[in-house]
XYZ file of C-alpha atoms in Angstrom:
436
model
C 51.555 -6.994 97.201
C 48.581 -5.398 95.615
C 45.703 -7.503 95.638
C 43.840 -8.462 92.159
C 40.214 -8.311 92.186
C 39.112 -11.442 90.704
C 35.857 -11.918 89.466
C 34.838 -13.948 92.532
C 36.308 -11.295 94.792
C 34.491 -8.605 93.123
C 31.143 -10.307 93.143
C 31.543 -11.299 96.782
C 32.037 -7.420 97.305
C 28.913 -6.449 95.252
C 27.038 -8.802 97.332
C 28.194 -7.699 100.310
C 27.488 -4.405 99.329
C 23.772 -5.060 98.452
C 23.264 -6.611 102.108
C 24.106 -3.494 103.639
C 22.549 -0.918 101.251
C 19.055 -1.108 103.019
C 20.847 -0.235 106.382
C 23.444 2.112 104.895
C 20.553 4.187 102.810
C 18.005 4.701 105.887
C 21.739 6.264 107.729
C 22.015 8.843 104.779
C 18.720 9.741 104.929
C 18.934 10.583 108.329
C 21.910 12.599 108.190
C 20.720 14.390 104.767
C 17.510 15.458 106.595
C 19.551 17.158 109.865
C 22.883 18.300 108.457
C 24.827 20.050 110.681
C 27.615 23.300 110.380
C 31.589 22.769 110.756
C 32.139 21.141 114.074
C 28.602 21.140 115.353
C 28.016 17.919 113.968
C 27.230 16.376 117.031
C 23.899 14.335 115.754
C 26.138 13.335 112.856
C 29.057 12.190 114.440
C 27.005 10.230 117.379
C 24.902 8.667 114.530
C 27.721 7.254 112.213
C 29.936 6.153 115.550
C 26.661 3.979 116.327
C 26.543 2.270 113.359
C 29.864 1.766 113.247
C 29.713 -0.115 116.597
C 27.078 -2.297 115.777
C 29.559 -3.445 113.012
C 31.997 -3.811 115.886
C 30.233 -5.818 118.342
C 30.143 -8.770 115.575
C 33.971 -8.013 114.127
C 36.509 -9.199 116.083
C 39.754 -6.921 116.646
C 37.344 -3.908 115.525
C 37.290 -0.720 117.792
C 35.533 2.872 117.522
C 36.484 5.932 119.346
C 33.845 9.398 119.330
C 35.238 12.994 119.639
C 38.262 12.659 117.869
C 39.433 16.686 116.891
C 35.947 17.751 118.368
C 33.636 15.486 116.343
C 35.493 12.661 114.391
C 35.260 9.444 114.304
C 37.631 7.116 114.054
C 37.098 2.918 113.648
C 40.017 0.501 113.520
C 39.116 -3.153 111.886
C 42.781 -4.787 112.933
C 43.031 -8.092 111.033
C 46.631 -9.517 111.343
C 49.854 -8.504 109.628
C 49.924 -6.344 106.996
C 49.451 -2.523 105.667
C 47.477 0.045 107.279
C 45.073 1.605 104.567
C 42.776 4.849 105.776
C 39.696 5.495 104.494
C 38.339 8.793 105.013
C 34.644 10.610 104.259
C 33.256 13.916 105.411
C 30.322 15.018 107.588
C 29.585 18.719 107.845
C 26.797 20.665 105.874
C 26.388 23.956 104.928
C 24.409 27.057 105.619
C 21.998 26.752 102.628
C 18.508 26.215 101.713
C 17.437 22.727 100.518
C 15.442 23.067 97.390
C 15.573 19.278 96.121
C 12.106 18.531 96.371
C 13.404 14.783 98.125
C 10.871 13.471 100.542
C 13.724 13.447 103.215
C 14.830 17.453 102.403
C 16.071 19.252 105.117
C 14.154 22.119 106.815
C 16.665 22.384 109.659
C 18.100 25.802 110.463
C 21.278 26.784 113.195
C 21.817 29.663 114.917
C 24.951 31.376 113.973
C 26.703 34.796 114.992
C 24.858 36.016 111.867
C 21.520 34.726 112.419
C 19.838 31.797 111.934
C 20.961 29.835 108.754
C 19.363 26.992 106.782
C 20.834 23.836 106.605
C 21.570 21.802 103.796
C 24.240 18.280 102.842
C 24.722 20.189 99.339
C 28.159 18.997 98.835
C 27.063 14.783 99.993
C 29.346 14.950 102.886
C 26.688 12.986 104.225
C 26.876 10.399 101.235
C 30.424 10.263 101.890
C 30.052 9.086 105.687
C 27.583 6.668 104.915
C 29.633 5.148 102.258
C 32.395 4.808 105.330
C 30.086 2.987 107.414
C 29.226 0.788 104.269
C 32.445 0.076 103.939
C 33.263 -0.984 107.129
C 30.507 -3.172 106.861
C 31.771 -4.934 103.682
C 35.503 -5.066 104.691
C 34.157 -6.720 108.346
C 32.422 -9.234 106.321
C 35.132 -10.184 104.410
C 37.891 -10.402 106.483
C 38.964 -13.575 105.347
C 39.696 -11.847 102.156
C 42.151 -9.551 103.188
C 44.846 -8.874 106.017
C 46.072 -5.428 107.484
C 44.449 -2.325 109.440
C 41.473 -0.568 107.635
C 41.387 3.074 109.604
C 37.860 4.541 108.890
C 37.567 8.654 109.112
C 34.424 10.104 109.572
C 35.651 13.947 109.222
C 34.124 17.105 110.889
C 34.755 20.490 109.155
C 35.842 20.073 106.081
C 33.921 23.073 104.490
C 36.349 25.286 106.731
C 39.541 23.244 105.872
C 39.276 22.503 110.004
C 38.827 19.211 110.200
C 42.055 17.032 108.965
C 44.038 19.715 110.749
C 41.793 19.210 114.345
C 42.042 15.496 113.937
C 45.786 15.084 113.538
C 46.626 17.545 116.575
C 44.338 15.209 118.389
C 46.674 13.003 117.671
C 45.297 10.750 115.062
C 48.016 8.968 114.156
C 49.805 8.506 117.659
C 46.912 7.188 119.123
C 45.234 4.838 116.716
C 47.936 4.230 114.013
C 49.895 5.598 110.996
C 48.327 4.699 107.718
C 50.623 3.637 104.623
C 48.111 5.270 102.186
C 45.622 7.343 102.626
C 42.223 6.966 100.375
C 39.276 9.070 100.079
C 36.435 9.777 97.421
C 34.036 12.776 96.818
C 30.946 12.749 94.251
C 30.426 14.793 91.454
C 28.007 15.040 88.396
C 29.053 12.747 86.210
C 27.188 9.195 85.679
C 25.977 7.206 88.719
C 27.816 4.215 88.554
C 31.139 6.171 86.986
C 34.684 6.231 88.644
C 36.554 9.233 87.607
C 40.452 9.181 88.388
C 43.449 11.499 88.490
C 47.046 11.644 88.579
C 49.224 14.078 90.166
C 47.807 17.769 90.694
C 44.232 16.822 91.034
C 42.481 19.896 93.049
C 43.854 23.686 94.225
C 45.363 24.877 97.057
C 43.014 27.318 98.901
C 43.455 30.491 101.171
C 40.761 32.797 102.726
C 42.172 36.290 104.071
C 40.496 38.650 105.968
C 41.697 42.450 105.615
C 41.068 45.508 107.362
C 42.459 48.546 106.082
C 41.917 51.567 108.857
C 41.120 54.951 107.980
C 40.089 58.405 109.836
C 36.413 58.802 109.319
C 34.596 61.507 109.243
C 31.863 64.211 107.303
C 31.347 63.370 103.424
C 31.337 67.309 102.341
C 34.644 67.108 103.897
C 36.901 64.479 102.394
C 39.977 66.326 103.244
C 39.796 66.280 107.078
C 39.320 62.402 106.542
C 41.952 59.132 105.116
C 39.451 57.465 103.251
C 39.626 53.776 103.887
C 36.847 53.024 100.713
C 39.230 54.893 98.007
C 42.333 52.852 99.467
C 40.000 49.521 98.856
C 38.924 49.989 96.140
C 42.614 50.841 94.762
C 43.607 47.417 96.864
C 40.684 45.705 94.796
C 41.943 47.483 91.268
C 45.572 46.098 92.198
C 45.073 42.899 93.293
C 44.309 41.819 89.681
C 47.449 42.520 88.292
C 48.660 39.291 90.511
C 47.740 36.734 88.161
C 48.198 38.742 85.361
C 51.504 39.866 85.653
C 52.810 37.800 88.404
C 51.803 34.323 87.682
C 53.632 32.081 84.536
C 51.565 31.560 82.093
C 51.523 28.061 82.367
C 50.326 27.891 85.804
C 46.489 28.433 87.037
C 45.634 30.874 90.416
C 42.559 33.121 91.467
C 42.881 35.795 93.211
C 39.011 36.349 93.978
C 37.606 39.553 96.126
C 34.388 37.716 97.550
C 33.116 40.868 100.274
C 34.341 44.188 100.306
C 32.227 46.095 103.068
C 32.812 49.578 103.776
C 30.333 52.225 105.643
C 26.966 52.741 107.106
C 25.359 55.861 104.642
C 26.254 58.021 101.950
C 27.732 61.155 103.827
C 29.562 59.318 106.264
C 33.291 58.588 105.364
C 33.984 55.318 107.685
C 36.872 54.618 109.956
C 37.617 51.409 108.249
C 37.088 48.812 105.260
C 36.697 45.256 105.223
C 37.666 42.687 102.530
C 37.450 38.543 102.230
C 39.861 37.867 99.633
C 39.875 33.617 97.904
C 43.011 32.447 96.679
C 43.365 29.207 94.264
C 46.662 27.607 92.705
C 47.507 24.279 92.028
C 51.231 24.731 93.286
C 51.978 25.241 97.331
C 54.927 27.068 96.159
C 53.439 29.227 94.529
C 50.288 29.377 96.453
C 53.011 31.387 99.549
C 53.857 33.922 96.885
C 50.297 34.751 96.014
C 49.956 35.552 99.780
C 53.152 37.367 100.104
C 52.164 39.644 96.902
C 48.493 39.972 98.794
C 50.102 41.530 101.488
C 52.286 43.409 99.742
C 50.029 45.008 98.083
C 47.795 45.809 100.684
C 50.388 47.338 102.927
C 51.771 49.456 99.921
C 48.211 50.756 98.951
C 47.540 51.662 102.439
C 51.157 53.646 102.983
C 50.223 55.286 99.991
C 46.880 56.235 101.094
C 48.439 57.575 104.721
C 46.346 55.036 106.540
C 47.217 55.922 110.294
C 47.920 52.270 111.469
C 48.507 49.122 109.039
C 46.189 47.032 107.913
C 45.425 43.853 109.940
C 45.607 40.790 107.599
C 44.177 37.601 109.037
C 44.343 34.014 107.471
C 40.711 32.704 107.863
C 41.696 29.521 106.829
C 43.902 27.356 104.336
C 44.778 24.058 102.542
C 47.646 22.796 100.559
C 46.607 21.404 96.634
C 45.948 17.688 96.223
C 48.628 15.562 94.559
C 47.598 11.947 93.897
C 50.478 9.768 93.970
C 50.672 8.446 90.336
C 51.494 4.904 91.356
C 48.915 4.278 93.505
C 46.423 5.830 91.159
C 47.242 3.601 88.462
C 46.875 0.602 91.229
C 43.079 1.728 92.190
C 42.282 2.675 88.385
C 42.960 -1.055 88.032
C 41.066 -2.304 90.736
C 38.332 0.039 89.861
C 38.524 -1.340 86.329
C 38.559 -4.975 87.285
C 35.596 -4.461 89.813
C 33.307 -1.623 87.523
C 34.443 -2.516 84.523
C 36.618 -0.434 81.977
C 33.265 1.286 80.599
C 32.643 2.743 83.788
C 35.970 4.720 84.762
C 36.825 8.008 83.339
C 39.381 10.718 83.351
C 38.784 12.939 86.077
C 40.176 16.827 84.748
C 41.701 19.092 87.576
C 39.504 21.281 89.946
C 39.998 24.360 91.298
C 37.552 23.321 94.364
C 39.608 22.676 97.198
C 39.720 19.617 100.395
C 41.853 19.386 103.473
C 42.306 15.789 102.986
C 46.025 15.923 101.271
C 46.974 17.282 105.054
C 46.511 13.353 106.087
C 49.308 12.612 103.599
C 51.405 15.819 103.718
C 54.027 15.575 106.828
C 55.121 19.187 107.058
C 51.207 20.626 106.467
C 49.628 17.559 108.708
C 52.342 18.321 111.119
C 52.994 14.438 111.907
C 56.460 14.294 110.668
C 58.083 11.971 109.316
C 57.918 11.005 105.175
C 54.976 12.320 103.261
C 52.072 9.373 103.009
C 50.976 8.395 99.784
C 47.511 9.975 99.125
C 44.428 9.172 96.145
C 41.432 10.731 95.501
C 38.677 9.544 93.100
C 35.581 10.814 92.233
C 32.373 8.639 91.983
C 29.285 9.485 89.816
C 26.231 11.159 90.928
C 23.857 12.023 88.146
C 20.886 9.068 87.421
C 21.570 7.430 83.916
C 18.205 9.122 82.084
C 19.279 12.338 83.228
C 22.497 12.293 81.873
C 21.640 10.535 78.527
C 19.293 13.730 77.806
C 22.440 16.452 78.815
C 24.157 17.906 76.150
C 27.375 17.580 75.630
C 29.840 14.223 74.366
C 32.191 14.636 77.348
C 32.039 14.130 81.031
C 33.616 17.602 81.379
C 30.835 18.841 78.858
C 28.003 17.251 80.453
C 29.148 18.851 84.492
C 28.779 22.113 82.439
C 25.181 21.746 82.229
C 24.559 20.334 85.543
C 23.562 21.365 89.210
C 27.119 21.478 90.821
C 28.072 20.700 94.619
C 26.830 23.257 96.783
C 23.945 24.335 94.831
C 20.318 24.156 96.859
C 19.429 22.100 93.949
C 21.993 19.143 94.077
C 21.176 15.928 95.507
C 23.635 13.142 94.866
C 22.045 10.724 96.958
C 20.586 7.836 94.400
C 21.195 4.195 95.276
C 23.664 3.771 92.194
C 26.189 5.971 93.431
C 25.773 5.444 97.388
C 26.368 1.588 96.085
C 28.875 2.996 93.975
C 30.774 4.582 96.458
C 30.638 1.890 98.943
C 32.050 -0.596 96.311
C 35.077 2.168 95.294
C 36.160 2.323 98.941
C 36.144 -1.552 99.359
C 37.304 -2.321 95.854
C 40.403 0.158 96.649
C 41.086 -0.717 100.159
C 41.729 -4.408 99.717
C 43.566 -3.569 96.376
C 46.483 -1.976 99.242
C 45.611 -4.803 101.201
C 47.587 -7.857 101.916
């Protein structure tokens, strides 16, 4: 059954969201000021679990579990017979120095293998997880308005495509519940208070590959006595450009980017090896596998042509599948969000070449949980204050967004109160629309 978001129900959602905004705003500022890297979200997850446990103390049928998949947090609100709906938010940060100028900007750092790095919530995951707590608070206060089980996820390590896999491998669906529907959202530099939807292929599959080409180094004055991995790497980089131009059908979209090429220490030394890091994106999982196969074929062929003493090392650092938003579910959510926020607050989101590990929660094979796939939908909440939006050139949402800071920018800040409230209410209205 699909619940209609009546005027009375919408008013109740707004009222309960308003009551929790001060508490959730304080939680958000705490998380924003002290970001943590993927799988290091120890304090972040503790703050989120504490906040959810505070809700659970006054909510019969609610339980909270820490340490799922490392630092993940799972909360269940069991409220009678009915479907199980999962709401997912992520919580990891990025190695970026914040330059937003907000009072509670991060000045934290972390030690990594490459040395100390600055930390920032430049993608708004602090906002997402705060909205999860806000949604839990509102849904707990409105238990007489819905039936079923609400499953709330604070997920680690989205930025490295590791958290969803870690939670699923830790028995997320076996230990807690297997959802009937999985819902998620992300902030974008659209108008704050607006909600964007896209059905079907919405976000790209992505893979990051690390490649080592083995040569035989020596003196730069005697190249005939060496096997130069720099020259071989240069041919690889050039040849890789033909994959998209000559192997991908024109109607498809794909990206193959060599983001890092490192070899040698000084001009008169031919090094023993060259290293490449390659990023791949596409919107079709079968095509994506073909891209990886093409890269492996080209790298090996160039190494053979260059007389490498041994085959190249090719390793997938991390990857995720394309996000496919269930068409029927998107229409249900679009209707619910339209009933709650008003049709004027909705916009059509364009397809994004960015990537997420969110779709692993719905794809039975890729997620490793077996059985049928689970319908998923992922929408977008605007994060640009009205005054800034009005002053931004462009007519369409896509036009204006080209002139605004995007996630992963040191200047990007989505945490205004309108976006926080919208994120909470979008999760609640979406969940209620999918529960009995």
